[in-house]
mmCIF file of C-alpha atoms and ligand atoms in Angstrom:
data_model
loop_
_atom_site.group_PDB
_atom_site.id
_atom_site.type_symbol
_atom_site.label_atom_id
_atom_site.label_comp_id
_atom_site.label_asym_id
_atom_site.label_seq_id
_atom_site.Cartn_x
_atom_site.Cartn_y
_atom_site.Cartn_z
ATOM 1 C CA MET W 1 217.100 17.495 258.741
ATOM 2 C CA ILE W 2 217.503 18.487 262.151
ATOM 3 C CA SER W 3 220.965 18.663 263.555
ATOM 4 C CA LYS W 4 221.643 16.649 266.868
ATOM 5 C CA ASN W 5 224.251 19.402 267.950
ATOM 6 C CA SER W 6 223.504 23.376 267.447
ATOM 7 C CA ASP W 7 227.206 23.726 266.916
ATOM 8 C CA ILE W 8 227.111 21.262 263.927
ATOM 9 C CA PRO W 9 226.707 22.931 260.278
ATOM 10 C CA GLU W 10 223.683 21.716 258.469
ATOM 11 C CA ILE W 11 225.453 20.144 255.872
ATOM 12 C CA ARG W 12 224.000 17.112 254.072
ATOM 13 C CA VAL W 13 226.793 14.653 253.943
ATOM 14 C CA GLY W 14 226.708 11.627 251.247
ATOM 15 C CA PHE W 15 229.402 8.532 250.602
ATOM 16 C CA ILE W 16 230.333 6.977 247.745
ATOM 17 C CA GLY W 17 232.326 3.783 248.671
ATOM 18 C CA ALA W 18 230.709 1.619 251.667
ATOM 19 C CA GLY W 19 234.472 0.121 252.860
ATOM 20 C CA THR W 20 236.028 0.518 255.992
ATOM 21 C CA VAL W 21 236.773 4.448 256.361
ATOM 22 C CA GLY W 22 233.471 5.176 254.617
ATOM 23 C CA THR W 23 231.468 3.163 256.879
ATOM 24 C CA ALA W 24 233.527 4.445 260.024
ATOM 25 C CA LEU W 25 233.396 8.259 259.249
ATOM 26 C CA ALA W 26 229.475 8.056 258.655
ATOM 27 C CA ALA W 27 228.678 6.514 261.507
ATOM 28 C CA ARG W 28 230.982 8.843 263.614
ATOM 29 C CA LEU W 29 229.950 12.039 261.821
ATOM 30 C CA SER W 30 226.375 11.066 262.185
ATOM 31 C CA GLY W 31 226.762 10.330 265.997
ATOM 32 C CA LYS W 32 228.086 13.799 266.254
ATOM 33 C CA GLY W 33 224.910 15.260 264.216
ATOM 34 C CA TYR W 34 226.216 15.752 260.910
ATOM 35 C CA PRO W 35 223.232 14.696 258.422
ATOM 36 C CA VAL W 36 224.521 11.886 256.769
ATOM 37 C CA ILE W 37 222.074 11.318 254.227
ATOM 38 C CA ALA W 38 223.270 9.284 251.260
ATOM 39 C CA VAL W 39 225.350 6.331 250.166
ATOM 40 C CA ALA W 40 226.122 4.470 247.069
ATOM 41 C CA SER W 41 228.962 1.709 246.363
ATOM 42 C CA ARG W 42 230.161 -0.376 243.887
ATOM 43 C CA SER W 43 227.428 -3.055 245.529
ATOM 44 C CA LYS W 44 224.235 -2.281 246.423
ATOM 45 C CA SER W 45 224.911 -4.752 249.517
ATOM 46 C CA SER W 46 227.259 -2.666 251.050
ATOM 47 C CA ALA W 47 225.449 0.557 250.520
ATOM 48 C CA ASP W 48 222.622 -1.062 252.136
ATOM 49 C CA LYS W 49 224.615 -2.247 255.130
ATOM 50 C CA LEU W 50 226.325 1.204 255.986
ATOM 51 C CA ALA W 51 222.627 2.820 255.344
ATOM 52 C CA GLU W 52 221.516 0.349 258.031
ATOM 53 C CA SER W 53 223.798 1.582 260.649
ATOM 54 C CA VAL W 54 223.161 5.244 260.217
ATOM 55 C CA ASP W 55 219.858 7.076 261.326
ATOM 56 C CA GLY W 56 218.354 8.642 258.177
ATOM 57 C CA CYS W 57 220.642 7.415 255.656
ATOM 58 C CA ASN W 58 219.068 6.209 252.107
ATOM 59 C CA SER W 59 221.124 3.478 250.425
ATOM 60 C CA TYR W 60 221.260 4.453 246.177
ATOM 61 C CA GLU W 61 221.464 2.310 243.471
ATOM 62 C CA THR W 62 223.476 5.081 241.574
ATOM 63 C CA LYS W 63 226.422 6.965 242.437
ATOM 64 C CA GLN W 64 224.925 9.822 240.527
ATOM 65 C CA ALA W 65 222.020 10.171 243.358
ATOM 66 C CA VAL W 66 224.253 10.506 245.847
ATOM 67 C CA ALA W 67 226.221 13.356 244.146
ATOM 68 C CA ASP W 68 222.660 14.928 243.329
ATOM 69 C CA VAL W 69 221.428 15.260 246.893
ATOM 70 C CA ALA W 70 224.242 15.864 249.315
ATOM 71 C CA ASP W 71 226.174 18.918 250.035
ATOM 72 C CA LEU W 72 229.307 17.211 250.834
ATOM 73 C CA VAL W 73 230.302 14.035 249.043
ATOM 74 C CA PHE W 74 232.872 11.869 251.027
ATOM 75 C CA ILE W 75 234.825 9.632 247.970
ATOM 76 C CA THR W 76 235.711 6.765 250.304
ATOM 77 C CA THR W 77 236.816 4.239 247.465
ATOM 78 C CA PRO W 78 240.214 2.607 246.984
ATOM 79 C CA ASP W 79 242.261 5.099 245.926
ATOM 80 C CA ASP W 80 242.542 3.895 242.505
ATOM 81 C CA ALA W 81 239.128 3.935 241.963
ATOM 82 C CA ILE W 82 238.752 8.120 243.003
ATOM 83 C CA ALA W 83 239.454 9.342 239.584
ATOM 84 C CA GLN W 84 236.935 7.515 237.674
ATOM 85 C CA VAL W 85 234.288 7.579 239.941
ATOM 86 C CA VAL W 86 234.679 11.522 239.849
ATOM 87 C CA ALA W 87 235.052 11.867 236.359
ATOM 88 C CA GLU W 88 231.848 9.546 235.448
ATOM 89 C CA LEU W 89 229.407 11.698 237.674
ATOM 90 C CA LYS W 90 227.813 15.276 237.400
ATOM 91 C CA TRP W 91 228.583 17.632 239.645
ATOM 92 C CA HIS W 92 227.142 21.354 240.725
ATOM 93 C CA PRO W 93 228.359 24.507 242.237
ATOM 94 C CA GLY W 94 228.158 24.751 245.813
ATOM 95 C CA GLN W 95 228.775 21.304 246.813
ATOM 96 C CA SER W 96 231.985 19.746 247.914
ATOM 97 C CA VAL W 97 233.923 16.372 246.905
ATOM 98 C CA VAL W 98 236.150 15.237 249.272
ATOM 99 C CA HIS W 99 238.527 11.900 249.162
ATOM 100 C CA CYS W 100 240.216 10.564 252.035
ATOM 101 C CA SER W 101 243.456 9.179 250.718
ATOM 102 C CA GLY W 102 246.807 10.186 252.181
ATOM 103 C CA ALA W 103 248.866 9.849 249.002
ATOM 104 C CA ASP W 104 246.817 11.271 246.077
ATOM 105 C CA SER W 105 246.743 14.530 245.231
ATOM 106 C CA LEU W 106 243.210 16.804 244.297
ATOM 107 C CA ASP W 107 243.845 16.172 240.629
ATOM 108 C CA SER W 108 241.599 13.291 240.958
ATOM 109 C CA LEU W 109 238.917 15.667 241.899
ATOM 110 C CA GLU W 110 239.526 17.767 238.920
ATOM 111 C CA PRO W 111 236.041 17.227 236.827
ATOM 112 C CA ALA W 112 234.246 18.235 240.033
ATOM 113 C CA ARG W 113 236.155 21.440 240.345
ATOM 114 C CA ARG W 114 235.467 22.116 236.720
ATOM 115 C CA ALA W 115 232.106 21.915 237.575
ATOM 116 C CA GLY W 116 232.357 24.374 240.296
ATOM 117 C CA ALA W 117 232.189 22.036 243.250
ATOM 118 C CA GLN W 118 234.360 22.928 246.026
ATOM 119 C CA VAL W 119 237.353 19.999 246.425
ATOM 120 C CA GLY W 120 239.393 18.457 249.289
ATOM 121 C CA GLY W 121 241.283 15.881 250.809
ATOM 122 C CA PHE W 122 240.365 14.428 254.315
ATOM 123 C CA HIS W 123 242.948 11.917 255.327
ATOM 124 C CA PRO W 124 242.524 10.304 258.750
ATOM 125 C CA LEU W 125 246.006 9.589 259.838
ATOM 126 C CA GLN W 126 245.084 6.351 261.453
ATOM 127 C CA THR W 127 245.243 2.653 260.622
ATOM 128 C CA PHE W 128 241.716 0.591 260.087
ATOM 129 C CA ALA W 129 241.834 -2.943 260.005
ATOM 130 C CA SER W 130 238.302 -3.555 260.007
ATOM 131 C CA VAL W 131 235.290 -1.502 259.945
ATOM 132 C CA ALA W 132 234.694 -2.097 263.945
ATOM 133 C CA HIS W 133 238.211 -1.290 264.559
ATOM 134 C CA ALA W 134 237.824 2.048 262.351
ATOM 135 C CA ILE W 135 234.730 2.982 264.032
ATOM 136 C CA GLU W 136 236.754 2.883 267.356
ATOM 137 C CA ASN W 137 240.020 4.429 266.182
ATOM 138 C CA LEU W 138 238.488 7.111 264.584
ATOM 139 C CA PRO W 139 238.012 9.447 267.051
ATOM 140 C CA GLY W 140 241.055 11.294 268.320
ATOM 141 C CA SER W 141 242.914 10.972 265.259
ATOM 142 C CA THR W 142 245.147 13.747 263.300
ATOM 143 C CA PHE W 143 243.426 14.422 260.077
ATOM 144 C CA ALA W 144 245.365 15.830 257.127
ATOM 145 C CA VAL W 145 243.414 18.433 255.552
ATOM 146 C CA GLU W 146 244.347 19.536 251.819
ATOM 147 C CA THR W 147 241.834 22.367 250.551
ATOM 148 C CA GLU W 148 241.011 25.971 251.172
ATOM 149 C CA GLY W 149 237.876 28.634 252.021
ATOM 150 C CA GLU W 150 235.006 27.512 253.108
ATOM 151 C CA LEU W 151 235.652 24.050 252.775
ATOM 152 C CA LEU W 152 238.782 23.952 255.044
ATOM 153 C CA GLU W 153 236.727 25.448 257.791
ATOM 154 C CA THR W 154 234.155 22.833 257.275
ATOM 155 C CA LEU W 155 236.897 19.935 257.501
ATOM 156 C CA LYS W 156 238.613 21.369 260.295
ATOM 157 C CA GLN W 157 235.150 21.861 262.238
ATOM 158 C CA MET W 158 234.679 17.988 261.271
ATOM 159 C CA ALA W 159 238.049 16.869 262.707
ATOM 160 C CA SER W 160 237.462 18.721 265.864
ATOM 161 C CA ALA W 161 233.838 17.067 266.019
ATOM 162 C CA LEU W 162 235.588 13.756 266.000
ATOM 163 C CA GLU W 163 237.643 14.849 268.952
ATOM 164 C CA GLY W 164 240.752 14.852 266.668
ATOM 165 C CA THR W 165 243.406 17.335 265.572
ATOM 166 C CA TRP W 166 244.023 18.492 262.094
ATOM 167 C CA ILE W 167 247.482 19.533 260.063
ATOM 168 C CA ARG W 168 246.946 21.497 256.447
ATOM 169 C CA LEU W 169 249.164 20.025 253.646
ATOM 170 C CA GLY W 170 249.811 21.592 250.664
ATOM 171 C CA ALA W 171 249.699 20.011 247.124
ATOM 172 C CA GLY W 172 253.383 18.976 247.115
ATOM 173 C CA ASP W 173 253.420 17.420 250.573
ATOM 174 C CA LYS W 174 251.286 14.687 250.331
ATOM 175 C CA VAL W 175 253.144 12.041 249.302
ATOM 176 C CA LEU W 176 255.997 12.567 251.661
ATOM 177 C CA TYR W 177 253.697 12.868 254.445
ATOM 178 C CA HIS W 178 251.941 9.265 253.237
ATOM 179 C CA ALA W 179 255.428 7.680 253.273
ATOM 180 C CA ALA W 180 256.206 9.142 256.952
ATOM 181 C CA ALA W 181 253.084 7.538 257.846
ATOM 182 C CA VAL W 182 254.161 4.283 256.208
ATOM 183 C CA PHE W 183 257.238 4.300 258.482
ATOM 184 C CA ALA W 184 255.427 4.969 261.685
ATOM 185 C CA CYS W 185 252.671 2.483 261.216
ATOM 186 C CA ASN W 186 253.485 -0.427 258.673
ATOM 187 C CA TYR W 187 256.863 -0.773 258.855
ATOM 188 C CA LEU W 188 256.397 -0.955 263.109
ATOM 189 C CA VAL W 189 254.335 -3.683 261.784
ATOM 190 C CA THR W 190 257.171 -5.197 259.907
ATOM 191 C CA LEU W 191 259.541 -4.755 262.888
ATOM 192 C CA VAL W 192 257.391 -6.442 265.140
ATOM 193 C CA LYS W 193 257.241 -9.283 262.747
ATOM 194 C CA LEU W 194 260.972 -9.411 262.260
ATOM 195 C CA SER W 195 261.360 -9.746 266.187
ATOM 196 C CA THR W 196 258.922 -12.429 266.243
ATOM 197 C CA ASP W 197 260.814 -14.118 263.895
ATOM 198 C CA LEU W 198 263.857 -14.215 265.977
ATOM 199 C CA TRP W 199 261.698 -15.646 268.990
ATOM 200 C CA GLN W 200 260.867 -18.309 266.716
ATOM 201 C CA VAL W 201 264.545 -19.322 266.372
ATOM 202 C CA PHE W 202 264.442 -20.155 269.944
ATOM 203 C CA GLY W 203 261.025 -21.752 269.509
ATOM 204 C CA VAL W 204 258.366 -19.576 270.787
ATOM 205 C CA SER W 205 255.301 -19.048 268.314
ATOM 206 C CA THR W 206 254.269 -15.683 266.526
ATOM 207 C CA PRO W 207 250.994 -15.349 268.644
ATOM 208 C CA GLU W 208 253.087 -16.071 271.806
ATOM 209 C CA ALA W 209 255.866 -13.772 271.180
ATOM 210 C CA THR W 210 253.659 -11.122 270.126
ATOM 211 C CA ARG W 211 251.686 -11.264 273.346
ATOM 212 C CA ALA W 212 255.373 -11.045 275.233
ATOM 213 C CA LEU W 213 256.293 -8.330 273.454
ATOM 214 C CA MET W 214 253.081 -6.044 273.777
ATOM 215 C CA PRO W 215 253.928 -4.534 277.063
ATOM 216 C CA LEU W 216 257.479 -3.157 275.854
ATOM 217 C CA LEU W 217 255.724 -2.129 272.886
ATOM 218 C CA ARG W 218 253.118 -0.427 275.168
ATOM 219 C CA GLY W 219 255.936 0.928 277.403
ATOM 220 C CA THR W 220 257.958 2.265 274.235
ATOM 221 C CA LEU W 221 254.831 4.052 272.869
ATOM 222 C CA ASN W 222 254.047 5.877 276.374
ATOM 223 C CA ASN W 223 257.792 6.797 276.560
ATOM 224 C CA LEU W 224 257.601 8.382 273.098
ATOM 225 C CA GLU W 225 254.211 10.083 274.095
ATOM 226 C CA ASN W 226 255.548 11.014 277.378
ATOM 227 C CA VAL W 227 259.281 11.492 277.253
ATOM 228 C CA GLY W 228 259.629 12.120 273.498
ATOM 229 C CA LEU W 229 262.282 12.330 270.955
ATOM 230 C CA PRO W 230 265.388 12.002 271.629
ATOM 231 C CA ASN W 231 264.870 11.103 275.063
ATOM 232 C CA CYS W 232 262.640 8.423 275.038
ATOM 233 C CA LEU W 233 265.709 6.375 273.092
ATOM 234 C CA THR W 234 266.958 3.363 275.383
ATOM 235 C CA GLY W 235 269.220 0.413 274.565
ATOM 236 C CA PRO W 236 272.470 -0.702 273.553
ATOM 237 C CA ILE W 237 272.973 2.482 271.036
ATOM 238 C CA ALA W 238 271.639 4.826 273.428
ATOM 239 C CA ARG W 239 274.313 3.580 276.142
ATOM 240 C CA GLY W 240 277.007 3.405 273.436
ATOM 241 C CA ASP W 241 277.348 -0.368 274.649
ATOM 242 C CA LEU W 242 280.026 -1.825 271.614
ATOM 243 C CA GLY W 243 279.975 -5.038 273.133
ATOM 244 C CA THR W 244 276.459 -5.794 273.450
ATOM 245 C CA ILE W 245 276.050 -4.549 269.539
ATOM 246 C CA LYS W 246 279.085 -6.941 268.500
ATOM 247 C CA LYS W 247 277.459 -9.765 270.314
ATOM 248 C CA HIS W 248 274.009 -9.215 268.608
ATOM 249 C CA LEU W 249 275.896 -8.885 265.346
ATOM 250 C CA ALA W 250 277.405 -12.155 265.612
ATOM 251 C CA ALA W 251 274.517 -13.884 266.931
ATOM 252 C CA LEU W 252 272.319 -12.732 263.765
ATOM 253 C CA GLU W 253 275.306 -13.816 261.614
ATOM 254 C CA LYS W 254 274.755 -17.230 262.896
ATOM 255 C CA SER W 255 271.056 -17.492 263.587
ATOM 256 C CA ALA W 256 269.254 -15.207 261.326
ATOM 257 C CA PRO W 257 271.605 -13.740 258.505
ATOM 258 C CA ALA W 258 269.058 -12.216 256.469
ATOM 259 C CA LEU W 259 268.075 -9.912 259.246
ATOM 260 C CA LEU W 260 271.647 -8.660 259.638
ATOM 261 C CA SER W 261 271.540 -5.929 257.117
ATOM 262 C CA THR W 262 268.078 -4.399 258.390
ATOM 263 C CA TYR W 263 269.437 -4.316 261.813
ATOM 264 C CA ARG W 264 272.857 -2.605 260.632
ATOM 265 C CA GLU W 265 270.649 0.014 258.505
ATOM 266 C CA LEU W 266 268.320 0.483 261.714
ATOM 267 C CA GLY W 267 271.325 0.887 264.091
ATOM 268 C CA LEU W 268 273.122 3.397 261.664
ATOM 269 C CA GLN W 269 269.705 5.648 261.930
ATOM 270 C CA THR W 270 269.801 5.268 265.641
ATOM 271 C CA ILE W 271 273.079 6.946 266.436
ATOM 272 C CA PRO W 272 272.066 10.406 265.650
ATOM 273 C CA VAL W 273 269.187 9.624 267.882
ATOM 274 C CA ALA W 274 271.434 8.416 270.765
ATOM 275 C CA LEU W 275 273.975 11.543 269.986
ATOM 276 C CA ALA W 276 270.970 13.792 270.314
ATOM 277 C CA LYS W 277 270.041 12.212 273.636
ATOM 278 C CA GLY W 278 273.499 13.173 275.073
ATOM 279 C CA LYS W 279 274.248 9.915 276.832
ATOM 280 C CA ILE W 280 277.521 9.202 274.092
ATOM 281 C CA ASP W 281 279.659 11.317 272.504
ATOM 282 C CA SER W 282 281.005 11.955 269.003
ATOM 283 C CA GLN W 283 283.990 9.270 269.527
ATOM 284 C CA ARG W 284 281.659 6.463 270.608
ATOM 285 C CA ALA W 285 279.058 7.356 267.856
ATOM 286 C CA GLU W 286 281.890 6.799 265.365
ATOM 287 C CA GLU W 287 282.944 3.275 266.756
ATOM 288 C CA MET W 288 279.313 2.266 266.371
ATOM 289 C CA ARG W 289 278.888 3.559 263.006
ATOM 290 C CA ARG W 290 282.250 1.648 262.159
ATOM 291 C CA LEU W 291 281.006 -1.423 263.904
ATOM 292 C CA LEU W 292 277.336 -1.171 261.818
ATOM 293 C CA ALA W 293 278.545 -0.144 258.467
HETATM 294 N N1 LIG O 301 241.808 1.528 255.546
HETATM 295 C C1 LIG O 301 242.619 2.438 256.017
HETATM 296 O O1 LIG O 301 243.533 1.798 257.368
HETATM 297 C C2 LIG O 301 242.780 4.004 255.765
HETATM 298 C C3 LIG O 301 243.319 4.714 256.544
HETATM 299 C C4 LIG O 301 243.327 6.010 256.195
HETATM 300 C C5 LIG O 301 242.794 6.580 254.860
HETATM 301 N N2 LIG O 301 242.210 5.503 254.090
HETATM 302 C C6 LIG O 301 241.822 5.874 252.805
HETATM 303 O O2 LIG O 301 240.162 5.846 252.624
HETATM 304 C C7 LIG O 301 239.759 5.391 251.258
HETATM 305 C C8 LIG O 301 239.046 3.931 251.394
HETATM 306 O O3 LIG O 301 239.706 2.737 251.967
HETATM 307 P P1 LIG O 301 239.106 1.510 252.823
HETATM 308 O O4 LIG O 301 240.166 1.160 253.428
HETATM 309 O O5 LIG O 301 237.930 2.206 253.443
HETATM 310 O O6 LIG O 301 238.912 0.755 251.521
HETATM 311 P P2 LIG O 301 237.677 -0.515 250.957
HETATM 312 O O7 LIG O 301 237.540 -0.866 252.866
HETATM 313 O O8 LIG O 301 238.492 -1.526 250.375
HETATM 314 O O9 LIG O 301 236.498 0.147 250.718
HETATM 315 C C9 LIG O 301 236.332 0.812 249.670
HETATM 316 C C10 LIG O 301 234.625 0.582 249.279
HETATM 317 O O10 LIG O 301 234.716 1.343 248.169
HETATM 318 C C11 LIG O 301 233.812 0.440 247.244
HETATM 319 N N3 LIG O 301 234.147 0.676 245.826
HETATM 320 C C12 LIG O 301 234.899 0.010 245.237
HETATM 321 N N4 LIG O 301 235.427 0.534 243.933
HETATM 322 C C13 LIG O 301 234.282 1.282 243.870
HETATM 323 C C14 LIG O 301 233.529 2.083 242.709
HETATM 324 N N5 LIG O 301 234.165 2.059 241.319
HETATM 325 N N6 LIG O 301 232.434 2.827 242.785
HETATM 326 C C15 LIG O 301 231.845 2.716 243.966
HETATM 327 N N7 LIG O 301 232.280 2.164 245.120
HETATM 328 C C16 LIG O 301 233.319 1.243 244.912
HETATM 329 C C17 LIG O 301 234.087 -0.911 247.628
HETATM 330 O O11 LIG O 301 232.943 -1.650 247.118
HETATM 331 P P3 LIG O 301 231.777 -2.708 247.381
HETATM 332 O O12 LIG O 301 230.532 -1.867 247.230
HETATM 333 O O13 LIG O 301 231.896 -3.581 246.771
HETATM 334 O O14 LIG O 301 231.750 -2.904 248.979
HETATM 335 C C18 LIG O 301 234.229 -0.727 249.195
HETATM 336 O O15 LIG O 301 233.241 -0.836 249.861
HETATM 337 C C19 LIG O 301 241.113 5.013 250.590
HETATM 338 O O16 LIG O 301 241.144 6.550 249.927
HETATM 339 C C20 LIG O 301 242.141 4.900 251.179
HETATM 340 O O17 LIG O 301 243.393 5.522 251.034
HETATM 341 C C21 LIG O 301 242.108 4.073 254.135
#
């Protein structure tokens, strides 16, 4: 197989699990010159679909066929299936077996390691709502890489080929790293949902409220990127506006009491950011703490 880019190593890549991440990774790696040669999934139709979208990729009936022909096999099944899939296949020395889970350790790949394969984790720190979005969002992501030796170099090179950056994680770091991603990604969605719930109290539908909030959300992300923490924090806590916070608490108590405890808790977590920004002193911080506690 001829690689399209002379910098890309001639590693024949295979996929087991033709879902969102498998399909996006296969398409993008192939586009960067990696020979993606094999795929199998739980259903042949998913594997066929992935193979149709990637030049030179064969769809196989069995997962073993992928394990037999590929130098590097990505296990892109749901997390809960990884260990069983790996345990039921025969692996060989010289090949690599890599999963894309953010929370799973390398323990689930132990049968492949015992058979002489190198094992690793390659987690795209990104959110993929669909295959099309995954193909679009994958380039430029940060990839959490957990492995060593030759495979570490290969995965670092893949992250760079995907126009992304990489961070190396140790075995003990994975679960906290994933919990951090839940704060930054999933809970951001939850916060916007809570915000749109409040808009409904004054008669604006969720889609309309979401549209109206988008420029604010984009502005916040821009400030995070360009100004950084803690200086990007604005709002009543950053300014130390006790009166405004009191009004918020009273309005929430009246119209949305279920959100009060979340507002208080997030407020308490925001006070140290405001202090670090330096616009409030420790006395004002303590007053806000008493108000919110
Ligand atoms: N989605 C995200 O935002 C995201 C982000 C970062 C990392 N990840 C990680 O990427 C991995 C894949 O997630 P995903 O979102 O791509 O999941 P997904 O869209 O649900 O796709 C999983 C695929 O695996 C196939 N599959 C399920 N059980 C299987 C088995 N026993 N043997 C072979 N194939 C099997 C499915 O079957 P069919 O053949 O029936 O289609 C499906 O195509 C996970 O480890 C996840 O943690 C996901």
